[in-house]
CSV table of C-alpha atoms and ligand atoms in Angstrom, one decimal:
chain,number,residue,atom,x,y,z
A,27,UNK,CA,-20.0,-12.6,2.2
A,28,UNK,CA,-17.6,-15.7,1.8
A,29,UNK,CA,-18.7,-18.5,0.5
A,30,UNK,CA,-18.7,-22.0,2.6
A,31,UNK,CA,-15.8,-23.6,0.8
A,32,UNK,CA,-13.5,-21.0,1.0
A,33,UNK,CA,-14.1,-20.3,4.6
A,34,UNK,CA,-13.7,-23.9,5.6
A,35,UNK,CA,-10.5,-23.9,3.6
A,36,UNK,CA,-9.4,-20.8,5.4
A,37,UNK,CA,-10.4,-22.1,8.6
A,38,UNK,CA,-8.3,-25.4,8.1
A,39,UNK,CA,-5.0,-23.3,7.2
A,40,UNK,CA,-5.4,-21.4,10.5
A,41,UNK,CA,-5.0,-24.3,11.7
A,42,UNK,CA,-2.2,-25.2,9.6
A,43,UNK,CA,-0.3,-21.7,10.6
A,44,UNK,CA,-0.8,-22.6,14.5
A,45,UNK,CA,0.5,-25.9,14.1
A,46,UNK,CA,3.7,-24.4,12.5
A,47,UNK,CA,3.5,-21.7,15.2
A,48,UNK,CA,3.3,-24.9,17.7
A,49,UNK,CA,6.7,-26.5,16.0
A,50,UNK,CA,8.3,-23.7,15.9
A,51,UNK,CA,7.7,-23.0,19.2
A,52,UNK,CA,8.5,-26.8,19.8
A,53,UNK,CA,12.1,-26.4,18.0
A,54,UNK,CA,13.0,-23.5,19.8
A,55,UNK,CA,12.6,-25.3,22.7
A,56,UNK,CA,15.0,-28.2,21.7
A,57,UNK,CA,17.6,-25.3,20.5
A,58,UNK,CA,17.5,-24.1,23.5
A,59,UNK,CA,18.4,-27.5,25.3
A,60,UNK,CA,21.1,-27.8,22.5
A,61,UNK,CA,23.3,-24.6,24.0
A,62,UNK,CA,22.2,-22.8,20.6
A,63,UNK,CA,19.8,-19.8,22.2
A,64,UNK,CA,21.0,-17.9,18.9
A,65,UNK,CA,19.2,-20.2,16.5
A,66,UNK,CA,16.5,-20.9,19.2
A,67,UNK,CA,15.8,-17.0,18.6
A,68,UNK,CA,15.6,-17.5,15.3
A,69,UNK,CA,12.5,-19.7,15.9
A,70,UNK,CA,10.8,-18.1,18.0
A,71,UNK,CA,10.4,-15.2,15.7
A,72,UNK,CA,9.1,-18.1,12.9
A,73,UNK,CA,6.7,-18.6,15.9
A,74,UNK,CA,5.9,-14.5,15.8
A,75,UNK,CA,5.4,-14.8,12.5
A,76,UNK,CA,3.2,-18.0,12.0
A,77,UNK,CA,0.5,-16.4,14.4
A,78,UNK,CA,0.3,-13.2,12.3
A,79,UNK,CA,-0.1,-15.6,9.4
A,80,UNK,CA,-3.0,-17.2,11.2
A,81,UNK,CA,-4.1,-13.6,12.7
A,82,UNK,CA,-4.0,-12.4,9.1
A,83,UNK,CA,-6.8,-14.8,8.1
A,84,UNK,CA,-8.8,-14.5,11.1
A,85,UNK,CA,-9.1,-10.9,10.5
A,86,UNK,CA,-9.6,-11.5,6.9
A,87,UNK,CA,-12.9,-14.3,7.6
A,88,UNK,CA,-14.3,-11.8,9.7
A,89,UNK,CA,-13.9,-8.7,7.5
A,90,UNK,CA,-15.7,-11.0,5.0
A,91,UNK,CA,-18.4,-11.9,7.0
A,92,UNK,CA,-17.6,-15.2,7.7
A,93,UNK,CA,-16.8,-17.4,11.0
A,94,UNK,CA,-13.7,-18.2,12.4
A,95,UNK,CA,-14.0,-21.4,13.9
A,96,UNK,CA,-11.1,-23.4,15.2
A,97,UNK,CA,-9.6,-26.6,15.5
A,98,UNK,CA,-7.6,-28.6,18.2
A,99,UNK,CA,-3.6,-28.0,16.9
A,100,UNK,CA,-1.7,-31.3,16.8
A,101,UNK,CA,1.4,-32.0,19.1
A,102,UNK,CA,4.3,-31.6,17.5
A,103,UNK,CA,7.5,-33.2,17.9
A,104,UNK,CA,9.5,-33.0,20.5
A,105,UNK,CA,13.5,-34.2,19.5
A,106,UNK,CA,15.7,-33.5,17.0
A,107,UNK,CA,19.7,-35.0,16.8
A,108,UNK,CA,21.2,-31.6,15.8
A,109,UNK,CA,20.7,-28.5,14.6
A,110,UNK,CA,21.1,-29.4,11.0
A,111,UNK,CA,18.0,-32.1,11.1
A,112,UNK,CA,15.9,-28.8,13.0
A,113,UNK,CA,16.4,-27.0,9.7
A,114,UNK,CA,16.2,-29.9,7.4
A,115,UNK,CA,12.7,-30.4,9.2
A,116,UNK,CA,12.0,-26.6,8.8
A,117,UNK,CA,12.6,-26.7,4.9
A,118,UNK,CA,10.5,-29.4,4.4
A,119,UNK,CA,8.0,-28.2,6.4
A,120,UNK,CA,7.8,-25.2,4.5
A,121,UNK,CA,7.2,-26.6,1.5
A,122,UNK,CA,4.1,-28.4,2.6
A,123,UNK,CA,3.0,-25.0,4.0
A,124,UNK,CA,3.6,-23.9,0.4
A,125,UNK,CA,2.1,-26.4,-1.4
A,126,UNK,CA,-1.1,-26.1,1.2
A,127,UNK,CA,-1.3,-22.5,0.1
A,128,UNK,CA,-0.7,-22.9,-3.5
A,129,UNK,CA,-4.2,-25.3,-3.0
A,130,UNK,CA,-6.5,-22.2,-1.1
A,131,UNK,CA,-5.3,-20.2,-4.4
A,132,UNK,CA,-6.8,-22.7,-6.2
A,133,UNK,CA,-10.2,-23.1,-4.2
A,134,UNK,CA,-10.4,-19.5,-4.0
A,135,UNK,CA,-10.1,-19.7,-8.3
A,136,UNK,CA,-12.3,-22.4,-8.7
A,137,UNK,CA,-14.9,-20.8,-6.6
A,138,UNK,CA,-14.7,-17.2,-8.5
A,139,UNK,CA,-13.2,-15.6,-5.2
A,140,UNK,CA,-11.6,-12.8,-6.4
A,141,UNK,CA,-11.2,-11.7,-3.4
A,142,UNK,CA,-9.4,-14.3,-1.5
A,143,UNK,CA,-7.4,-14.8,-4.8
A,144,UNK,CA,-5.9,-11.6,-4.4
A,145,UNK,CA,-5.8,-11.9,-0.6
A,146,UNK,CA,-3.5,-15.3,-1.2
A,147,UNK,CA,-1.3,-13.5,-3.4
A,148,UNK,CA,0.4,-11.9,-0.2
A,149,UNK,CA,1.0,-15.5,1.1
A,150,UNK,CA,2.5,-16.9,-2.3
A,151,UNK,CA,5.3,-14.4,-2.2
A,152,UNK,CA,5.1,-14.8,1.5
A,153,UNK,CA,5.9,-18.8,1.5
A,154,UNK,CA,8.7,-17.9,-1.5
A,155,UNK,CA,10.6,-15.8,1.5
A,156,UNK,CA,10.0,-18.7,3.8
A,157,UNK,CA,11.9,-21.2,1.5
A,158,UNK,CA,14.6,-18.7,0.9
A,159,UNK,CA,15.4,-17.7,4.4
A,160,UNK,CA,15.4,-21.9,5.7
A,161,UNK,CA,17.5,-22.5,2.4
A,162,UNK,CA,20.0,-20.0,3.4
A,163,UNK,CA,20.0,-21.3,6.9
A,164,UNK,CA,20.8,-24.9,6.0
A,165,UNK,CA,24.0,-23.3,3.5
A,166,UNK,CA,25.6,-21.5,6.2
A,167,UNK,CA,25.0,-24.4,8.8
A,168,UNK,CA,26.8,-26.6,5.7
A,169,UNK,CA,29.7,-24.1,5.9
A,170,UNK,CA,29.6,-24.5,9.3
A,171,UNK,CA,30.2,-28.3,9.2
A,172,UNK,CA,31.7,-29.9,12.4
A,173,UNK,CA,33.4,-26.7,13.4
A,174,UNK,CA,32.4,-25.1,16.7
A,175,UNK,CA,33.7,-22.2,16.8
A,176,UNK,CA,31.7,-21.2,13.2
A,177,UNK,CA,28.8,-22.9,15.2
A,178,UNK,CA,28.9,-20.4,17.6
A,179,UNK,CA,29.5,-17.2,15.2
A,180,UNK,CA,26.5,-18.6,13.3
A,181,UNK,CA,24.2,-18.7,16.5
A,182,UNK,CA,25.2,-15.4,17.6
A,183,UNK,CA,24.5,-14.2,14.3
A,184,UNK,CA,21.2,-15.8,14.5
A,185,UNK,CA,20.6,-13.8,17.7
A,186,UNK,CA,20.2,-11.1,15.9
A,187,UNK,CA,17.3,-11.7,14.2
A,188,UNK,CA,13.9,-9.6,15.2
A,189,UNK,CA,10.1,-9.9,14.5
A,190,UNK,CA,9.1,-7.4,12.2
A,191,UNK,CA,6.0,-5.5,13.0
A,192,UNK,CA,3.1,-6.7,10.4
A,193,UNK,CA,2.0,-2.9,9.8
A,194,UNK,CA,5.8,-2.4,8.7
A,195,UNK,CA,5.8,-5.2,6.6
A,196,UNK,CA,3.3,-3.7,4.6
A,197,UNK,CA,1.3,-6.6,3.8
A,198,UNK,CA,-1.3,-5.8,7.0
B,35,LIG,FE1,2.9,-19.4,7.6
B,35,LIG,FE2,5.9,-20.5,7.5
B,35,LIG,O1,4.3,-20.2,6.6
């Protein structure tokens, strides 16, 4: 059986994965608008991925006996100037996922949760690939620069990009 604290701090970063879900979902959207259905693709898979995040720890409550209980998710914004300020939004975004997650560890440590700590662990590497994948965005979009026609490799490249199934990832 969880304890209250931890599945109240659970609970509230469900919350927190559907609102990225929502801004993802929000960007792509904008990306779209842009002419850039590559990078739009891009994130929309973020979106794929932000609901298994929140799906992971749905499942998790209940397999623990707790109770999923959820909140109203915030509107997100709606404009961006370019593509560069989508992913400059993205990577700091990220990090306040990361540093949201980096605070459940430490609930689930100070409550002697061993195992939500071990539960989180997937999520700590998880966010570290986050920040890599954004960062690595934001370098080739630099590289890019004002040229179209590397714009418009880039986005097809981003195209490319596909929602790996959870079971596959192996961190089901
Ligand atoms: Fe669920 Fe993008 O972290």
């Amino acid at each position: 059986m969880i304890n209250s604290v931890v599945e109240k701090a659970l609970n509230d970063q469900i919350n927190a994965e559907l609102y990225s879900a929502y801004l993802y979902l929000s960007m792509a959207a904008a990306l779209e608008d842009m002419g850039l259905p590559g990078f739009a693709n891009w994130t929309r898979i973020q979106n794929q991925e932000e609901t298994f995040h929140a799906m992971k720890m749905y499942d998790f409550i209940i397999e623990r006996s707790g109770r999923v209980k959820l909140q109203a998710i915030a509107g997100p914004p709606t404009e961006w100037k370019n593509v560069m300020t989508v992913f400059e939004e993205i990577l700091k975004h990220e990090q306040h996922v990361t540093a949201l997650i980096n605070g459940l560890m430490d609930t689930a440590i100070e409550q002697k949760d061993h195992a939500t700590n071990m539960f989180m662990q997937w999520f700590v590497t998880e966010q570290v690939e986050e920040e890599k994948n954004v960062e690595e965005v934001i370098r080739q979009l630099s590289l890019a620069q004002e040229s179209k026609g590397a714009l418009f490799l880039l986005d097809k490249e981003m195209a490319t990009r596909t929602f790996t199934p959870p079971a596959a990832q192996g961190g089901a």
